């Protein structure tokens, strides 16, 4: 079960030096490290470190500084308070998923379908996962880095990478023509009759991958000639 992040799970660092929560310059620190205590994939105590950006847009350090300060303003503050808490007119409230969903939908509506290609009815709280994975992919972040930062246990994050995104294939056509031909190293010991040999004319697996061909009729053998 996924557990909500607590204030104590968020650490601010300036280089190798950790800063206290009551420091006045948390928003200027270089990195934050978040300890994800428990996740749906049963992984526990996984720490992810994120660096500040050069500007204010989506700067994780300044945003987490704001979050920590908001929670610290709650009377009788405790480091075990969860990050979805906030004070409102003297009462402690919790941010719920519906409120997050409404904000996401309103942002999508404000940006517009002409820019995004979809409307607000197609987004929800999991859209954050999709946006993060897609943004990192388009920034050519290595797949293993996306998995580790996103805390994906496997390549399940690929479900959040949408091939219909226009920018998904940026530059691929240009890179495909960088090499005008490909030379295959000949194998002197290869038996071209062996279907396990690359390019063998009886390689049924390769033929199947080439799709249907009305002019080629392949019949599977009743026995295997090669071991």
mmCIF file of C-alpha atoms in Angstrom, residues 80-217:
data_model
loop_
_atom_site.group_PDB
_atom_site.id
_atom_site.type_symbol
_atom_site.label_atom_id
_atom_site.label_comp_id
_atom_site.label_asym_id
_atom_site.label_seq_id
_atom_site.Cartn_x
_atom_site.Cartn_y
_atom_site.Cartn_z
ATOM 1 C CA UNK A 80 5.144 13.228 11.023
ATOM 2 C CA UNK A 81 2.435 15.412 9.510
ATOM 3 C CA UNK A 82 1.662 14.314 5.949
ATOM 4 C CA UNK A 83 2.280 16.651 3.025
ATOM 5 C CA UNK A 84 -1.396 16.773 2.027
ATOM 6 C CA UNK A 85 -2.294 18.733 5.169
ATOM 7 C CA UNK A 86 -2.886 22.485 5.305
ATOM 8 C CA UNK A 87 -4.449 24.985 7.715
ATOM 9 C CA UNK A 88 -7.619 26.824 6.745
ATOM 10 C CA UNK A 89 -9.198 29.338 9.124
ATOM 11 C CA UNK A 90 -7.785 27.599 12.135
ATOM 12 C CA UNK A 91 -8.855 24.126 10.976
ATOM 13 C CA UNK A 92 -6.540 21.438 9.595
ATOM 14 C CA UNK A 93 -7.697 20.098 6.240
ATOM 15 C CA UNK A 94 -6.432 17.402 3.893
ATOM 16 C CA UNK A 95 -5.986 17.790 0.151
ATOM 17 C CA UNK A 96 -7.984 14.998 -1.494
ATOM 18 C CA UNK A 97 -7.600 13.389 -4.913
ATOM 19 C CA UNK A 98 -10.806 14.986 -6.231
ATOM 20 C CA UNK A 99 -9.348 18.448 -5.657
ATOM 21 C CA UNK A 100 -6.184 17.477 -7.536
ATOM 22 C CA UNK A 101 -8.272 16.057 -10.372
ATOM 23 C CA UNK A 102 -10.334 19.243 -10.609
ATOM 24 C CA UNK A 103 -7.161 21.361 -10.793
ATOM 25 C CA UNK A 104 -5.711 19.181 -13.566
ATOM 26 C CA UNK A 105 -8.943 19.360 -15.549
ATOM 27 C CA UNK A 106 -9.134 23.127 -15.168
ATOM 28 C CA UNK A 107 -5.513 23.523 -16.304
ATOM 29 C CA UNK A 108 -6.185 21.383 -19.385
ATOM 30 C CA UNK A 109 -9.277 23.451 -20.158
ATOM 31 C CA UNK A 110 -7.275 26.687 -19.795
ATOM 32 C CA UNK A 111 -4.460 25.494 -22.076
ATOM 33 C CA UNK A 112 -6.969 24.280 -24.632
ATOM 34 C CA UNK A 113 -7.501 21.347 -26.957
ATOM 35 C CA UNK A 114 -5.860 23.239 -29.829
ATOM 36 C CA UNK A 115 -2.532 23.055 -27.957
ATOM 37 C CA UNK A 116 -2.818 19.674 -26.240
ATOM 38 C CA UNK A 117 -4.904 17.712 -28.724
ATOM 39 C CA UNK A 118 -7.345 16.486 -26.060
ATOM 40 C CA UNK A 119 -9.929 17.873 -23.674
ATOM 41 C CA UNK A 120 -10.317 17.838 -19.919
ATOM 42 C CA UNK A 121 -12.562 14.758 -19.876
ATOM 43 C CA UNK A 122 -9.542 12.617 -20.797
ATOM 44 C CA UNK A 123 -7.402 13.530 -17.774
ATOM 45 C CA UNK A 124 -7.409 12.612 -14.098
ATOM 46 C CA UNK A 125 -4.949 12.143 -11.230
ATOM 47 C CA UNK A 126 -2.900 9.539 -13.124
ATOM 48 C CA UNK A 127 -2.244 12.126 -15.829
ATOM 49 C CA UNK A 128 0.624 13.360 -13.646
ATOM 50 C CA UNK A 129 2.370 10.003 -14.137
ATOM 51 C CA UNK A 130 1.813 10.137 -17.872
ATOM 52 C CA UNK A 131 3.020 13.720 -18.169
ATOM 53 C CA UNK A 132 6.171 13.012 -16.152
ATOM 54 C CA UNK A 133 7.095 9.905 -18.158
ATOM 55 C CA UNK A 134 6.354 11.595 -21.479
ATOM 56 C CA UNK A 135 8.283 14.745 -20.582
ATOM 57 C CA UNK A 136 11.364 12.785 -19.527
ATOM 58 C CA UNK A 137 11.184 10.624 -22.645
ATOM 59 C CA UNK A 138 10.961 13.653 -24.951
ATOM 60 C CA UNK A 139 13.964 15.112 -23.111
ATOM 61 C CA UNK A 140 15.894 11.922 -24.096
ATOM 62 C CA UNK A 141 16.228 10.823 -20.484
ATOM 63 C CA UNK A 142 17.465 7.185 -20.486
ATOM 64 C CA UNK A 143 14.767 4.581 -19.907
ATOM 65 C CA UNK A 144 16.421 3.202 -16.766
ATOM 66 C CA UNK A 145 16.536 6.720 -15.292
ATOM 67 C CA UNK A 146 12.817 7.200 -15.961
ATOM 68 C CA UNK A 147 12.134 3.893 -14.206
ATOM 69 C CA UNK A 148 14.237 4.778 -11.151
ATOM 70 C CA UNK A 149 12.970 8.336 -10.752
ATOM 71 C CA UNK A 150 9.365 7.297 -11.333
ATOM 72 C CA UNK A 151 9.814 4.289 -9.016
ATOM 73 C CA UNK A 152 8.500 1.947 -11.682
ATOM 74 C CA UNK A 153 9.368 -1.625 -10.776
ATOM 75 C CA UNK A 154 9.448 -2.718 -14.430
ATOM 76 C CA UNK A 155 8.861 -1.270 -17.879
ATOM 77 C CA UNK A 156 5.244 -0.638 -16.857
ATOM 78 C CA UNK A 157 5.955 3.071 -17.266
ATOM 79 C CA UNK A 158 5.742 2.509 -21.039
ATOM 80 C CA UNK A 159 1.973 2.540 -20.553
ATOM 81 C CA UNK A 160 2.350 6.251 -19.810
ATOM 82 C CA UNK A 161 4.417 7.004 -22.934
ATOM 83 C CA UNK A 162 1.933 7.793 -25.687
ATOM 84 C CA UNK A 163 3.078 7.099 -29.239
ATOM 85 C CA UNK A 164 0.335 9.353 -30.611
ATOM 86 C CA UNK A 165 2.142 12.379 -29.155
ATOM 87 C CA UNK A 166 3.389 14.365 -32.146
ATOM 88 C CA UNK A 167 6.827 14.992 -30.648
ATOM 89 C CA UNK A 168 7.289 11.279 -29.843
ATOM 90 C CA UNK A 169 9.121 10.580 -33.120
ATOM 91 C CA UNK A 170 11.040 13.858 -33.373
ATOM 92 C CA UNK A 171 14.327 13.333 -35.200
ATOM 93 C CA UNK A 172 13.862 9.612 -35.798
ATOM 94 C CA UNK A 173 13.462 9.928 -39.577
ATOM 95 C CA UNK A 174 16.660 11.968 -39.808
ATOM 96 C CA UNK A 175 18.599 9.489 -37.692
ATOM 97 C CA UNK A 176 17.338 6.520 -39.717
ATOM 98 C CA UNK A 177 19.080 7.765 -42.875
ATOM 99 C CA UNK A 178 22.433 8.481 -41.236
ATOM 100 C CA UNK A 179 23.627 5.065 -42.466
ATOM 101 C CA UNK A 180 22.803 4.354 -46.099
ATOM 102 C CA UNK A 181 23.576 0.644 -45.849
ATOM 103 C CA UNK A 182 24.279 -2.081 -43.322
ATOM 104 C CA UNK A 183 26.964 -4.743 -43.603
ATOM 105 C CA UNK A 184 26.347 -8.096 -41.944
ATOM 106 C CA UNK A 185 29.471 -9.964 -40.840
ATOM 107 C CA UNK A 186 29.407 -13.370 -42.616
ATOM 108 C CA UNK A 187 29.553 -16.471 -40.460
ATOM 109 C CA UNK A 188 31.834 -18.989 -42.158
ATOM 110 C CA UNK A 189 30.575 -21.831 -39.988
ATOM 111 C CA UNK A 190 26.898 -21.075 -40.497
ATOM 112 C CA UNK A 191 24.620 -23.627 -42.132
ATOM 113 C CA UNK A 192 22.135 -21.715 -44.263
ATOM 114 C CA UNK A 193 19.751 -24.667 -44.046
ATOM 115 C CA UNK A 194 19.533 -24.245 -40.273
ATOM 116 C CA UNK A 195 16.465 -22.106 -39.457
ATOM 117 C CA UNK A 196 18.341 -20.720 -36.447
ATOM 118 C CA UNK A 197 20.831 -19.057 -38.789
ATOM 119 C CA UNK A 198 20.055 -15.365 -39.456
ATOM 120 C CA UNK A 199 18.640 -14.946 -42.954
ATOM 121 C CA UNK A 200 18.061 -18.658 -43.552
ATOM 122 C CA UNK A 201 15.391 -19.180 -46.189
ATOM 123 C CA UNK A 202 13.647 -21.722 -43.959
ATOM 124 C CA UNK A 203 13.617 -19.430 -40.946
ATOM 125 C CA UNK A 204 9.902 -19.559 -40.159
ATOM 126 C CA UNK A 205 10.161 -17.101 -37.275
ATOM 127 C CA UNK A 206 11.733 -14.468 -39.510
ATOM 128 C CA UNK A 207 9.166 -15.083 -42.229
ATOM 129 C CA UNK A 208 6.345 -14.627 -39.738
ATOM 130 C CA UNK A 209 7.756 -11.269 -38.664
ATOM 131 C CA UNK A 210 7.732 -10.041 -42.253
ATOM 132 C CA UNK A 211 3.952 -10.166 -42.361
ATOM 133 C CA UNK A 212 1.646 -11.880 -44.806
ATOM 134 C CA UNK A 213 2.797 -12.602 -48.341
ATOM 135 C CA UNK A 214 0.342 -13.961 -50.892
ATOM 136 C CA UNK A 215 3.177 -15.224 -53.083
ATOM 137 C CA UNK A 216 4.894 -17.228 -50.362
ATOM 138 C CA UNK A 217 3.396 -20.361 -48.873
#
